[in-house]
PDB file of C-alpha atoms in Angstrom:
ATOM      1  CA  GLN A   1     -19.261  -3.080  10.281  1.00  0.00           C
ATOM      2  CA  VAL A   2     -18.766  -0.267   7.650  1.00  0.00           C
ATOM      3  CA  GLN A   3     -20.704   2.801   7.099  1.00  0.00           C
ATOM      4  CA  LEU A   4     -21.038   3.568   2.988  1.00  0.00           C
ATOM      5  CA  VAL A   5     -22.473   7.704   1.638  1.00  0.00           C
ATOM      6  CA  GLU A   6     -23.578   7.381  -2.177  1.00  0.00           C
ATOM      7  CA  SER A   7     -23.886  10.447  -3.782  1.00  0.00           C
ATOM      8  CA  GLY A   8     -23.180  12.046  -6.996  1.00  0.00           C
ATOM      9  CA  GLY A   9     -26.291  10.405  -8.894  1.00  0.00           C
ATOM     10  CA  GLY A  10     -28.864  12.572 -10.797  1.00  0.00           C
ATOM     11  CA  LEU A  11     -30.544  13.572 -13.891  1.00  0.00           C
ATOM     12  CA  VAL A  12     -28.497  13.728 -17.277  1.00  0.00           C
ATOM     13  CA  GLN A  13     -29.125  13.635 -20.679  1.00  0.00           C
ATOM     14  CA  THR A  14     -27.799  10.690 -23.250  1.00  0.00           C
ATOM     15  CA  GLY A  15     -24.277  11.082 -23.866  1.00  0.00           C
ATOM     16  CA  GLY A  16     -23.780  13.060 -20.698  1.00  0.00           C
ATOM     17  CA  SER A  17     -21.490  12.016 -17.627  1.00  0.00           C
ATOM     18  CA  LEU A  18     -21.976  12.285 -13.890  1.00  0.00           C
ATOM     19  CA  ARG A  19     -19.074  10.287 -11.196  1.00  0.00           C
ATOM     20  CA  LEU A  20     -20.585   8.243  -8.435  1.00  0.00           C
ATOM     21  CA  SER A  21     -18.982   9.106  -4.961  1.00  0.00           C
ATOM     22  CA  CYS A  22     -18.333   6.635  -1.888  1.00  0.00           C
ATOM     23  CA  ALA A  23     -17.446   6.902   1.214  1.00  0.00           C
ATOM     24  CA  ALA A  24     -16.441   4.594   4.100  1.00  0.00           C
ATOM     25  CA  SER A  25     -15.879   4.774   7.296  1.00  0.00           C
ATOM     26  CA  GLY A  26     -15.394   2.029  10.477  1.00  0.00           C
ATOM     27  CA  ARG A  27     -13.741  -0.865   9.088  1.00  0.00           C
ATOM     28  CA  ALA A  28     -10.564  -0.173   7.731  1.00  0.00           C
ATOM     29  CA  PHE A  29     -11.003   1.093   4.579  1.00  0.00           C
ATOM     30  CA  SER A  30      -8.015   0.255   2.775  1.00  0.00           C
ATOM     31  CA  SER A  31      -8.297  -3.492   3.321  1.00  0.00           C
ATOM     32  CA  LEU A  32     -11.530  -4.097   0.979  1.00  0.00           C
ATOM     33  CA  THR A  33     -13.316  -4.619  -1.661  1.00  0.00           C
ATOM     34  CA  MET A  34     -15.263  -1.940  -3.203  1.00  0.00           C
ATOM     35  CA  GLY A  35     -17.774  -2.369  -5.758  1.00  0.00           C
ATOM     36  CA  TRP A  36     -20.420  -0.477  -7.314  1.00  0.00           C
ATOM     37  CA  PHE A  37     -23.676  -2.382  -8.285  1.00  0.00           C
ATOM     38  CA  ARG A  38     -27.324  -1.216  -9.963  1.00  0.00           C
ATOM     39  CA  GLN A  39     -30.552  -1.953  -9.921  1.00  0.00           C
ATOM     40  CA  ALA A  40     -33.248  -0.812 -12.864  1.00  0.00           C
ATOM     41  CA  PRO A  41     -37.350  -1.121 -12.043  1.00  0.00           C
ATOM     42  CA  GLY A  42     -37.993  -5.139 -12.364  1.00  0.00           C
ATOM     43  CA  LYS A  43     -34.847  -6.521 -12.739  1.00  0.00           C
ATOM     44  CA  GLU A  44     -32.011  -7.921 -10.856  1.00  0.00           C
ATOM     45  CA  ARG A  45     -29.531  -5.815  -9.150  1.00  0.00           C
ATOM     46  CA  GLY A  46     -25.900  -6.240 -10.564  1.00  0.00           C
ATOM     47  CA  LEU A  47     -22.369  -5.558 -11.085  1.00  0.00           C
ATOM     48  CA  VAL A  48     -21.820  -2.028 -12.599  1.00  0.00           C
ATOM     49  CA  ALA A  49     -17.405  -2.599 -11.846  1.00  0.00           C
ATOM     50  CA  ALA A  50     -15.968  -3.225  -8.417  1.00  0.00           C
ATOM     51  CA  VAL A  51     -11.900  -2.402  -7.137  1.00  0.00           C
ATOM     52  CA  SER A  52     -10.078  -4.611  -5.254  1.00  0.00           C
ATOM     53  CA  TRP A  53      -7.932  -3.250  -1.788  1.00  0.00           C
ATOM     54  CA  GLY A  54      -5.671  -2.477  -3.831  1.00  0.00           C
ATOM     55  CA  SER A  55      -6.400  -1.460  -7.017  1.00  0.00           C
ATOM     56  CA  VAL A  56      -4.291  -4.585  -8.029  1.00  0.00           C
ATOM     57  CA  ASN A  57      -7.507  -6.159  -9.618  1.00  0.00           C
ATOM     58  CA  THR A  58     -10.973  -4.965 -11.197  1.00  0.00           C
ATOM     59  CA  GLY A  59     -13.984  -5.765 -13.176  1.00  0.00           C
ATOM     60  CA  TYR A  60     -16.547  -4.793 -15.822  1.00  0.00           C
ATOM     61  CA  ALA A  61     -19.919  -5.038 -16.674  1.00  0.00           C
ATOM     62  CA  ASP A  62     -20.116  -5.340 -20.029  1.00  0.00           C
ATOM     63  CA  SER A  63     -21.765  -3.436 -20.805  1.00  0.00           C
ATOM     64  CA  VAL A  64     -20.593  -0.321 -18.853  1.00  0.00           C
ATOM     65  CA  LYS A  65     -16.702  -1.543 -20.620  1.00  0.00           C
ATOM     66  CA  GLY A  66     -14.902   1.300 -21.949  1.00  0.00           C
ATOM     67  CA  ARG A  67     -17.478   4.295 -20.287  1.00  0.00           C
ATOM     68  CA  PHE A  68     -17.443   3.420 -16.881  1.00  0.00           C
ATOM     69  CA  THR A  69     -13.601   3.856 -14.876  1.00  0.00           C
ATOM     70  CA  ILE A  70     -13.590   2.636 -11.230  1.00  0.00           C
ATOM     71  CA  SER A  71     -10.469   4.345  -8.903  1.00  0.00           C
ATOM     72  CA  ARG A  72     -10.391   4.561  -5.162  1.00  0.00           C
ATOM     73  CA  ASP A  73      -8.240   7.330  -3.465  1.00  0.00           C
ATOM     74  CA  ASN A  74      -8.147   4.846   0.077  1.00  0.00           C
ATOM     75  CA  ALA A  75      -6.671   8.290   2.245  1.00  0.00           C
ATOM     76  CA  LYS A  76     -10.082  10.111   1.532  1.00  0.00           C
ATOM     77  CA  ASN A  77     -11.902   6.226   2.273  1.00  0.00           C
ATOM     78  CA  THR A  78     -13.624   7.304  -0.526  1.00  0.00           C
ATOM     79  CA  VAL A  79     -14.115   4.788  -3.928  1.00  0.00           C
ATOM     80  CA  TYR A  80     -15.460   6.651  -7.347  1.00  0.00           C
ATOM     81  CA  LEU A  81     -17.185   5.726 -10.542  1.00  0.00           C
ATOM     82  CA  GLN A  82     -16.336   7.586 -13.225  1.00  0.00           C
ATOM     83  CA  MET A  83     -20.013   7.887 -16.290  1.00  0.00           C
ATOM     84  CA  ASN A  84     -19.042   8.348 -19.983  1.00  0.00           C
ATOM     85  CA  SER A  85     -20.986   8.906 -22.676  1.00  0.00           C
ATOM     86  CA  LEU A  86     -24.284   7.757 -20.648  1.00  0.00           C
ATOM     87  CA  LYS A  87     -27.100   5.901 -22.345  1.00  0.00           C
ATOM     88  CA  SER A  88     -30.868   5.631 -21.454  1.00  0.00           C
ATOM     89  CA  GLU A  89     -29.986   1.685 -20.392  1.00  0.00           C
ATOM     90  CA  ASP A  90     -27.762   3.060 -17.403  1.00  0.00           C
ATOM     91  CA  THR A  91     -30.864   3.993 -15.844  1.00  0.00           C
ATOM     92  CA  ALA A  92     -30.904   2.413 -12.803  1.00  0.00           C
ATOM     93  CA  VAL A  93     -30.550   3.179  -9.123  1.00  0.00           C
ATOM     94  CA  TYR A  94     -26.856   2.250  -7.711  1.00  0.00           C
ATOM     95  CA  TYR A  95     -24.927   1.726  -4.701  1.00  0.00           C
ATOM     96  CA  CYS A  96     -21.595   1.342  -3.690  1.00  0.00           C
ATOM     97  CA  ALA A  97     -20.852  -2.508  -1.722  1.00  0.00           C
ATOM     98  CA  ALA A  98     -18.074  -3.182   0.542  1.00  0.00           C
ATOM     99  CA  ASN A  99     -16.154  -6.995   1.030  1.00  0.00           C
ATOM    100  CA  PRO A 100     -13.204  -8.522   2.288  1.00  0.00           C
ATOM    101  CA  ASN A 101     -12.586 -10.182  -0.696  1.00  0.00           C
ATOM    102  CA  PHE A 102     -12.487  -9.927  -4.222  1.00  0.00           C
ATOM    103  CA  SER A 103     -15.086 -10.815  -5.985  1.00  0.00           C
ATOM    104  CA  LEU A 104     -18.137  -9.601  -9.081  1.00  0.00           C
ATOM    105  CA  TYR A 105     -21.677 -11.258  -7.315  1.00  0.00           C
ATOM    106  CA  TYR A 106     -23.828  -9.117  -5.846  1.00  0.00           C
ATOM    107  CA  ARG A 107     -24.490 -11.862  -3.384  1.00  0.00           C
ATOM    108  CA  ASP A 108     -20.300 -11.867  -1.732  1.00  0.00           C
ATOM    109  CA  TYR A 109     -20.605  -8.271   0.096  1.00  0.00           C
ATOM    110  CA  PRO A 110     -22.152  -7.469   3.376  1.00  0.00           C
ATOM    111  CA  TYR A 111     -21.616  -3.442   3.228  1.00  0.00           C
ATOM    112  CA  TRP A 112     -23.942  -2.168   0.938  1.00  0.00           C
ATOM    113  CA  GLY A 113     -25.207   1.974   0.775  1.00  0.00           C
ATOM    114  CA  GLN A 114     -28.476   2.889   0.982  1.00  0.00           C
ATOM    115  CA  GLY A 115     -27.880   3.717  -3.346  1.00  0.00           C
ATOM    116  CA  THR A 116     -28.273   6.454  -5.300  1.00  0.00           C
ATOM    117  CA  GLN A 117     -30.534   7.066  -8.875  1.00  0.00           C
ATOM    118  CA  VAL A 118     -29.521   7.933 -11.736  1.00  0.00           C
ATOM    119  CA  THR A 119     -31.607   8.273 -14.780  1.00  0.00           C
ATOM    120  CA  VAL A 120     -30.667   9.788 -18.125  1.00  0.00           C
ATOM    121  CA  SER A 121     -32.688  10.584 -20.159  1.00  0.00           C
ATOM    122  CA  SER A 122     -32.968  11.855 -24.239  1.00  0.00           C
TER     123      SER A 122
END
């Protein structure tokens, strides 16, 4: 089992920045692919970014490339999502997820955090 706790969400103005954190406990963090997904009201949950256990592989949604960066600190059992140049369409609940295998598809992820709200206002 893996327990995931997100933090860092909140309200930010268009063009601003936020950094989300996800602290993991349980199964060896360093062996897991970590992903960030988001879900806006009425929309399906979708990929934001994912990073493999050794940070060799990463993947991003086209809509966030060049603005968001995923990183991980295996010594701290934590994965981060740095979000810059935020837009109103980035407003969503952001979820941290863990997967023994590298994948960009949310249904492949067995472990999920509770989510953190990110609201971008103009």
